[in-house]
Amino acid sequence: SQTIHQWPATLVQPVGSPLSLECTVEGTSNPNLYWYRQAAGRGLQLLFYSVGIGQISSEVPQNLSASRPQDRQFILSSKKLLLSDSGFYLCAWSSGSRTEAFFGQGTRLTVV
Amino acid sequence: SQQGEEDPQALSIQEGENATMNCSYKTSINNLQWYRQNSGRGLVHLILIRSNEREKHSGRLRVTLDTSKKSSSLLITASRAADTASYFCATGSYNNNDMRFGAGTRLTVKP
């Protein structure tokens, strides 16, 4: 069966520090991969999605970047965090936009 | 940017009552999906309805889709306290692989 792993669950980082959040998927190949951010009590904002290795689509210009070095690995990064980067980050995978998506448990990022 | 807009933003009902949530979207879609999120957790897929379908059932869930009005509704019948969560709609398009969510409806079911 397919599983998705996202870590860490919580993270507290100072302003200006780098960020690396990792997401891996098991049990499937060539998945679509997504990074979302959710502000407290709000909906999900699509940040990046990827349909293959090295293929990244960015939805919102910001100081975050994403990479897909392997088929089932999706990484969200920042060189210098801002206070406004605080939020709940969710990774998800699907077989395509015409099927359901499966979500990781999320990372609560607090930038202080 | 978000695609769907759910309403109401918050809904509070008594156990046993039915809960109806609505979702509107802006562009052409291939399918529309509903997800549930418990506080501080990831989202769980509930049901998917394709653009050529008008109604779909799954247990106590009933979803309708009106592509002419670009809207969908999720009905939860005989609600339970355990149904307390946030509910989101998401749209999948024909042309690309993005999947966009609305702002969600926060449902509270009082025992």
PDB file of C-alpha atoms in Angstrom:
ATOM      1  CA  SER A   1       0.000   0.000   0.000  1.00  0.00           C
ATOM      2  CA  GLN A   2       1.020   3.578  -0.519  1.00  0.00           C
ATOM      3  CA  THR A   3       2.207   5.758   2.334  1.00  0.00           C
ATOM      4  CA  ILE A   4       3.442   9.293   2.622  1.00  0.00           C
ATOM      5  CA  HIS A   5       5.936  10.499   5.195  1.00  0.00           C
ATOM      6  CA  GLN A   6       6.449  14.107   6.112  1.00  0.00           C
ATOM      7  CA  TRP A   7       8.814  15.398   8.736  1.00  0.00           C
ATOM      8  CA  PRO A   8       9.401  17.002  11.114  1.00  0.00           C
ATOM      9  CA  ALA A   9       5.975  17.357  12.739  1.00  0.00           C
ATOM     10  CA  THR A  10       6.875  20.642  14.404  1.00  0.00           C
ATOM     11  CA  LEU A  11       9.682  23.077  13.852  1.00  0.00           C
ATOM     12  CA  VAL A  12      10.679  26.356  15.456  1.00  0.00           C
ATOM     13  CA  GLN A  13      13.193  28.372  13.483  1.00  0.00           C
ATOM     14  CA  PRO A  14      14.637  31.867  13.907  1.00  0.00           C
ATOM     15  CA  VAL A  15      14.117  34.533  11.289  1.00  0.00           C
ATOM     16  CA  GLY A  16      16.828  34.368   8.642  1.00  0.00           C
ATOM     17  CA  SER A  17      17.612  30.714   9.158  1.00  0.00           C
ATOM     18  CA  PRO A  18      17.342  28.134   6.346  1.00  0.00           C
ATOM     19  CA  LEU A  19      14.552  25.607   5.994  1.00  0.00           C
ATOM     20  CA  SER A  20      14.326  22.111   4.619  1.00  0.00           C
ATOM     21  CA  LEU A  21      11.151  20.046   4.859  1.00  0.00           C
ATOM     22  CA  GLU A  22      11.131  16.599   3.343  1.00  0.00           C
ATOM     23  CA  CYS A  23       8.337  14.456   2.022  1.00  0.00           C
ATOM     24  CA  THR A  24       8.639  10.925   0.706  1.00  0.00           C
ATOM     25  CA  VAL A  25       6.112   8.577  -0.805  1.00  0.00           C
ATOM     26  CA  GLU A  26       6.230   4.801  -0.781  1.00  0.00           C
ATOM     27  CA  GLY A  27       4.359   2.207  -2.776  1.00  0.00           C
ATOM     28  CA  THR A  28       3.781   4.144  -5.980  1.00  0.00           C
ATOM     29  CA  SER A  29       5.800   5.454  -8.868  1.00  0.00           C
ATOM     30  CA  ASN A  30       5.732   8.737 -10.754  1.00  0.00           C
ATOM     31  CA  PRO A  31       3.261  10.420  -8.418  1.00  0.00           C
ATOM     32  CA  ASN A  32       2.169  14.027  -8.658  1.00  0.00           C
ATOM     33  CA  LEU A  33       3.552  15.765  -5.578  1.00  0.00           C
ATOM     34  CA  TYR A  34       2.251  18.900  -3.896  1.00  0.00           C
ATOM     35  CA  TRP A  35       3.278  21.356  -1.188  1.00  0.00           C
ATOM     36  CA  TYR A  36       0.543  23.398   0.474  1.00  0.00           C
ATOM     37  CA  ARG A  37       0.606  25.971   3.244  1.00  0.00           C
ATOM     38  CA  GLN A  38      -2.271  26.543   5.606  1.00  0.00           C
ATOM     39  CA  ALA A  39      -2.508  29.624   7.790  1.00  0.00           C
ATOM     40  CA  ALA A  40      -4.312  29.202  11.107  1.00  0.00           C
ATOM     41  CA  GLY A  41      -8.016  28.600  10.528  1.00  0.00           C
ATOM     42  CA  ARG A  42      -7.682  29.105   6.804  1.00  0.00           C
ATOM     43  CA  GLY A  43      -7.728  27.106   3.594  1.00  0.00           C
ATOM     44  CA  LEU A  44      -4.854  25.493   1.754  1.00  0.00           C
ATOM     45  CA  GLN A  45      -2.655  27.568  -0.490  1.00  0.00           C
ATOM     46  CA  LEU A  46      -0.931  25.618  -3.248  1.00  0.00           C
ATOM     47  CA  LEU A  47       2.778  26.462  -3.198  1.00  0.00           C
ATOM     48  CA  PHE A  48       4.384  23.986  -5.598  1.00  0.00           C
ATOM     49  CA  TYR A  49       3.493  20.894  -7.522  1.00  0.00           C
ATOM     50  CA  SER A  50       5.560  18.441  -9.509  1.00  0.00           C
ATOM     51  CA  VAL A  51       4.660  15.884 -12.138  1.00  0.00           C
ATOM     52  CA  GLY A  52       8.134  14.364 -12.424  1.00  0.00           C
ATOM     53  CA  ILE A  53      11.758  14.493 -11.341  1.00  0.00           C
ATOM     54  CA  GLY A  54      13.133  17.996 -11.704  1.00  0.00           C
ATOM     55  CA  GLN A  55       9.764  19.369 -12.855  1.00  0.00           C
ATOM     56  CA  ILE A  56       8.479  21.997 -10.443  1.00  0.00           C
ATOM     57  CA  SER A  57       5.581  24.392 -10.932  1.00  0.00           C
ATOM     58  CA  SER A  58       5.477  27.371  -8.607  1.00  0.00           C
ATOM     59  CA  GLU A  59       2.176  28.975  -7.764  1.00  0.00           C
ATOM     60  CA  VAL A  60       3.151  31.827  -5.502  1.00  0.00           C
ATOM     61  CA  PRO A  61       6.299  33.946  -5.805  1.00  0.00           C
ATOM     62  CA  GLN A  62       8.020  33.978  -2.434  1.00  0.00           C
ATOM     63  CA  ASN A  63      11.240  33.060  -0.720  1.00  0.00           C
ATOM     64  CA  LEU A  64      10.435  29.342  -0.771  1.00  0.00           C
ATOM     65  CA  SER A  65      11.624  26.826  -3.332  1.00  0.00           C
ATOM     66  CA  ALA A  66      10.943  23.180  -4.009  1.00  0.00           C
ATOM     67  CA  SER A  67      12.968  20.364  -5.484  1.00  0.00           C
ATOM     68  CA  ARG A  68      12.302  16.807  -6.549  1.00  0.00           C
ATOM     69  CA  PRO A  69      15.657  15.024  -6.626  1.00  0.00           C
ATOM     70  CA  GLN A  70      14.087  11.574  -6.775  1.00  0.00           C
ATOM     71  CA  ASP A  71      10.786  10.244  -8.079  1.00  0.00           C
ATOM     72  CA  ARG A  72       9.200   9.929  -4.642  1.00  0.00           C
ATOM     73  CA  GLN A  73      10.961  12.710  -2.762  1.00  0.00           C
ATOM     74  CA  PHE A  74       9.781  16.303  -2.564  1.00  0.00           C
ATOM     75  CA  ILE A  75      11.676  18.948  -0.617  1.00  0.00           C
ATOM     76  CA  LEU A  76      10.556  22.417   0.430  1.00  0.00           C
ATOM     77  CA  SER A  77      13.367  24.859   1.160  1.00  0.00           C
ATOM     78  CA  SER A  78      14.163  28.398   2.060  1.00  0.00           C
ATOM     79  CA  LYS A  79      17.506  30.154   2.335  1.00  0.00           C
ATOM     80  CA  LYS A  80      16.251  32.748   4.822  1.00  0.00           C
ATOM     81  CA  LEU A  81      12.976  32.375   6.679  1.00  0.00           C
ATOM     82  CA  LEU A  82      10.621  35.280   7.279  1.00  0.00           C
ATOM     83  CA  LEU A  83       8.101  35.637  10.089  1.00  0.00           C
ATOM     84  CA  SER A  84       5.370  35.368   7.460  1.00  0.00           C
ATOM     85  CA  ASP A  85       6.572  31.868   6.557  1.00  0.00           C
ATOM     86  CA  SER A  86       5.022  30.526   9.755  1.00  0.00           C
ATOM     87  CA  GLY A  87       2.205  28.104   9.095  1.00  0.00           C
ATOM     88  CA  PHE A  88       1.150  24.521   8.645  1.00  0.00           C
ATOM     89  CA  TYR A  89       2.846  22.881   5.653  1.00  0.00           C
ATOM     90  CA  LEU A  90       1.270  19.883   4.018  1.00  0.00           C
ATOM     91  CA  CYS A  91       2.704  17.517   1.450  1.00  0.00           C
ATOM     92  CA  ALA A  92       0.419  15.425  -0.725  1.00  0.00           C
ATOM     93  CA  TRP A  93       0.581  12.995  -3.607  1.00  0.00           C
ATOM     94  CA  SER A  94      -1.830  11.809  -6.225  1.00  0.00           C
ATOM     95  CA  SER A  95      -1.828   9.748  -9.381  1.00  0.00           C
ATOM     96  CA  GLY A  96      -3.030  12.808 -11.277  1.00  0.00           C
ATOM     97  CA  SER A  97      -5.421  15.713 -10.967  1.00  0.00           C
ATOM     98  CA  ARG A  98      -8.298  13.378 -11.768  1.00  0.00           C
ATOM     99  CA  THR A  99      -7.868  11.234  -8.690  1.00  0.00           C
ATOM    100  CA  GLU A 100      -7.865  11.682  -4.956  1.00  0.00           C
ATOM    101  CA  ALA A 101      -4.877  13.064  -3.104  1.00  0.00           C
ATOM    102  CA  PHE A 102      -3.229  11.606  -0.031  1.00  0.00           C
ATOM    103  CA  PHE A 103      -1.790  13.929   2.566  1.00  0.00           C
ATOM    104  CA  GLY A 104       1.028  13.746   5.030  1.00  0.00           C
ATOM    105  CA  GLN A 105       0.422  14.710   8.630  1.00  0.00           C
ATOM    106  CA  GLY A 106       1.877  18.163   8.152  1.00  0.00           C
ATOM    107  CA  THR A 107       4.660  20.255   9.643  1.00  0.00           C
ATOM    108  CA  ARG A 108       3.844  23.095  12.003  1.00  0.00           C
ATOM    109  CA  LEU A 109       6.496  25.755  11.331  1.00  0.00           C
ATOM    110  CA  THR A 110       6.903  28.679  13.683  1.00  0.00           C
ATOM    111  CA  VAL A 111       9.379  31.356  12.713  1.00  0.00           C
ATOM    112  CA  VAL A 112      10.472  33.425  15.699  1.00  0.00           C
TER     113      VAL A 112
ATOM    114  CA  SER B   1      -4.601  31.232  -5.689  1.00  0.00           C
ATOM    115  CA  GLN B   2      -7.566  29.349  -4.312  1.00  0.00           C
ATOM    116  CA  GLN B   3     -10.175  27.943  -6.638  1.00  0.00           C
ATOM    117  CA  GLY B   4     -13.079  26.988  -4.455  1.00  0.00           C
ATOM    118  CA  GLU B   5     -15.011  28.980  -1.931  1.00  0.00           C
ATOM    119  CA  GLU B   6     -16.954  27.129   0.710  1.00  0.00           C
ATOM    120  CA  ASP B   7     -19.869  28.450   2.646  1.00  0.00           C
ATOM    121  CA  PRO B   8     -20.727  28.757   5.356  1.00  0.00           C
ATOM    122  CA  GLN B   9     -17.341  29.413   6.902  1.00  0.00           C
ATOM    123  CA  ALA B  10     -18.583  27.866  10.123  1.00  0.00           C
ATOM    124  CA  LEU B  11     -21.551  25.671  10.955  1.00  0.00           C
ATOM    125  CA  SER B  12     -22.732  24.473  14.354  1.00  0.00           C
ATOM    126  CA  ILE B  13     -25.455  21.828  14.678  1.00  0.00           C
ATOM    127  CA  GLN B  14     -26.796  19.286  17.141  1.00  0.00           C
ATOM    128  CA  GLU B  15     -25.990  15.610  16.857  1.00  0.00           C
ATOM    129  CA  GLY B  16     -28.503  13.868  14.631  1.00  0.00           C
ATOM    130  CA  GLU B  17     -29.137  16.891  12.432  1.00  0.00           C
ATOM    131  CA  ASN B  18     -28.025  17.132   8.829  1.00  0.00           C
ATOM    132  CA  ALA B  19     -25.163  19.403   7.787  1.00  0.00           C
ATOM    133  CA  THR B  20     -24.959  21.012   4.363  1.00  0.00           C
ATOM    134  CA  MET B  21     -21.862  22.732   3.057  1.00  0.00           C
ATOM    135  CA  ASN B  22     -21.490  24.437  -0.285  1.00  0.00           C
ATOM    136  CA  CYS B  23     -18.592  25.050  -2.607  1.00  0.00           C
ATOM    137  CA  SER B  24     -18.332  27.366  -5.604  1.00  0.00           C
ATOM    138  CA  TYR B  25     -15.506  27.440  -8.114  1.00  0.00           C
ATOM    139  CA  LYS B  26     -14.432  29.594 -10.998  1.00  0.00           C
ATOM    140  CA  THR B  27     -12.931  27.588 -13.848  1.00  0.00           C
ATOM    141  CA  SER B  28     -13.820  24.450 -15.796  1.00  0.00           C
ATOM    142  CA  ILE B  29     -13.096  21.296 -13.884  1.00  0.00           C
ATOM    143  CA  ASN B  30     -12.580  17.619 -14.502  1.00  0.00           C
ATOM    144  CA  ASN B  31     -13.656  16.631 -11.013  1.00  0.00           C
ATOM    145  CA  LEU B  32     -14.435  18.033  -7.600  1.00  0.00           C
ATOM    146  CA  GLN B  33     -13.398  16.416  -4.358  1.00  0.00           C
ATOM    147  CA  TRP B  34     -14.302  16.852  -0.725  1.00  0.00           C
ATOM    148  CA  TYR B  35     -11.818  16.410   2.100  1.00  0.00           C
ATOM    149  CA  ARG B  36     -12.002  16.437   5.854  1.00  0.00           C
ATOM    150  CA  GLN B  37      -9.379  17.803   8.246  1.00  0.00           C
ATOM    151  CA  ASN B  38      -9.269  17.247  11.957  1.00  0.00           C
ATOM    152  CA  SER B  39      -7.543  20.025  13.844  1.00  0.00           C
ATOM    153  CA  GLY B  40      -3.812  20.112  13.224  1.00  0.00           C
ATOM    154  CA  ARG B  41      -3.790  17.051  11.006  1.00  0.00           C
ATOM    155  CA  GLY B  42      -3.517  16.199   7.338  1.00  0.00           C
ATOM    156  CA  LEU B  43      -6.523  16.052   5.042  1.00  0.00           C
ATOM    157  CA  VAL B  44      -8.460  12.874   4.387  1.00  0.00           C
ATOM    158  CA  HIS B  45     -10.252  12.287   1.103  1.00  0.00           C
ATOM    159  CA  LEU B  46     -14.010  11.766   1.427  1.00  0.00           C
ATOM    160  CA  ILE B  47     -15.511  11.624  -2.032  1.00  0.00           C
ATOM    161  CA  LEU B  48     -14.803  12.539  -5.656  1.00  0.00           C
ATOM    162  CA  ILE B  49     -17.435  13.527  -8.187  1.00  0.00           C
ATOM    163  CA  ARG B  50     -16.621  13.839 -11.874  1.00  0.00           C
ATOM    164  CA  SER B  51     -17.812  16.661 -14.061  1.00  0.00           C
ATOM    165  CA  ASN B  52     -20.257  14.401 -15.898  1.00  0.00           C
ATOM    166  CA  GLU B  53     -21.875  13.263 -12.644  1.00  0.00           C
ATOM    167  CA  ARG B  54     -24.608  15.134 -10.804  1.00  0.00           C
ATOM    168  CA  GLU B  55     -24.873  13.273  -7.530  1.00  0.00           C
ATOM    169  CA  LYS B  56     -22.875  10.753  -5.579  1.00  0.00           C
ATOM    170  CA  HIS B  57     -23.386   8.938  -2.294  1.00  0.00           C
ATOM    171  CA  SER B  58     -20.989   7.362   0.162  1.00  0.00           C
ATOM    172  CA  GLY B  59     -22.428   6.191   3.476  1.00  0.00           C
ATOM    173  CA  ARG B  60     -23.873   9.249   5.211  1.00  0.00           C
ATOM    174  CA  LEU B  61     -22.339  11.579   2.620  1.00  0.00           C
ATOM    175  CA  ARG B  62     -24.178  12.950  -0.384  1.00  0.00           C
ATOM    176  CA  VAL B  63     -22.448  15.207  -2.886  1.00  0.00           C
ATOM    177  CA  THR B  64     -24.067  17.114  -5.704  1.00  0.00           C
ATOM    178  CA  LEU B  65     -22.414  18.940  -8.570  1.00  0.00           C
ATOM    179  CA  ASP B  66     -23.930  21.622 -10.779  1.00  0.00           C
ATOM    180  CA  THR B  67     -21.409  22.526 -13.461  1.00  0.00           C
ATOM    181  CA  SER B  68     -23.703  25.183 -14.940  1.00  0.00           C
ATOM    182  CA  LYS B  69     -23.593  27.056 -11.644  1.00  0.00           C
ATOM    183  CA  LYS B  70     -20.042  25.965 -10.865  1.00  0.00           C
ATOM    184  CA  SER B  71     -21.106  24.763  -7.445  1.00  0.00           C
ATOM    185  CA  SER B  72     -21.186  21.644  -5.310  1.00  0.00           C
ATOM    186  CA  SER B  73     -22.735  20.701  -2.003  1.00  0.00           C
ATOM    187  CA  LEU B  74     -21.790  18.170   0.637  1.00  0.00           C
ATOM    188  CA  LEU B  75     -24.553  16.809   2.842  1.00  0.00           C
ATOM    189  CA  ILE B  76     -23.749  14.840   5.968  1.00  0.00           C
ATOM    190  CA  THR B  77     -26.848  13.107   7.285  1.00  0.00           C
ATOM    191  CA  ALA B  78     -27.502  12.111  10.891  1.00  0.00           C
ATOM    192  CA  SER B  79     -24.401  13.940  12.077  1.00  0.00           C
ATOM    193  CA  ARG B  80     -22.295  12.707  14.975  1.00  0.00           C
ATOM    194  CA  ALA B  81     -19.969  14.513  17.337  1.00  0.00           C
ATOM    195  CA  ALA B  82     -17.102  12.721  15.587  1.00  0.00           C
ATOM    196  CA  ASP B  83     -17.988  14.579  12.370  1.00  0.00           C
ATOM    197  CA  THR B  84     -16.636  17.756  13.960  1.00  0.00           C
ATOM    198  CA  ALA B  85     -13.853  18.888  11.609  1.00  0.00           C
ATOM    199  CA  SER B  86     -13.101  21.267   8.767  1.00  0.00           C
ATOM    200  CA  TYR B  87     -14.339  20.312   5.327  1.00  0.00           C
ATOM    201  CA  PHE B  88     -12.716  21.452   2.101  1.00  0.00           C
ATOM    202  CA  CYS B  89     -13.571  21.164  -1.549  1.00  0.00           C
ATOM    203  CA  ALA B  90     -10.851  20.821  -4.160  1.00  0.00           C
ATOM    204  CA  THR B  91     -10.983  20.983  -7.918  1.00  0.00           C
ATOM    205  CA  GLY B  92      -9.007  19.111 -10.526  1.00  0.00           C
ATOM    206  CA  SER B  93      -8.715  20.554 -14.008  1.00  0.00           C
ATOM    207  CA  TYR B  94      -8.415  19.067 -17.472  1.00  0.00           C
ATOM    208  CA  ASN B  95      -5.377  21.017 -18.509  1.00  0.00           C
ATOM    209  CA  ASN B  96      -2.890  20.728 -15.717  1.00  0.00           C
ATOM    210  CA  ASN B  97      -2.044  18.812 -12.613  1.00  0.00           C
ATOM    211  CA  ASP B  98      -2.626  21.388  -9.949  1.00  0.00           C
ATOM    212  CA  MET B  99      -5.288  20.787  -7.305  1.00  0.00           C
ATOM    213  CA  ARG B 100      -6.765  23.813  -5.615  1.00  0.00           C
ATOM    214  CA  PHE B 101      -8.665  24.032  -2.381  1.00  0.00           C
ATOM    215  CA  GLY B 102     -11.252  26.354  -0.964  1.00  0.00           C
ATOM    216  CA  ALA B 103     -11.094  28.058   2.418  1.00  0.00           C
ATOM    217  CA  GLY B 104     -13.145  25.360   4.119  1.00  0.00           C
ATOM    218  CA  THR B 105     -16.162  25.067   6.395  1.00  0.00           C
ATOM    219  CA  ARG B 106     -15.598  24.493  10.089  1.00  0.00           C
ATOM    220  CA  LEU B 107     -18.318  22.069  11.261  1.00  0.00           C
ATOM    221  CA  THR B 108     -19.085  21.620  14.955  1.00  0.00           C
ATOM    222  CA  VAL B 109     -21.504  18.882  15.959  1.00  0.00           C
ATOM    223  CA  LYS B 110     -22.673  19.226  19.536  1.00  0.00           C
ATOM    224  CA  PRO B 111     -23.484  16.031  21.438  1.00  0.00           C
TER     225      PRO B 111
END
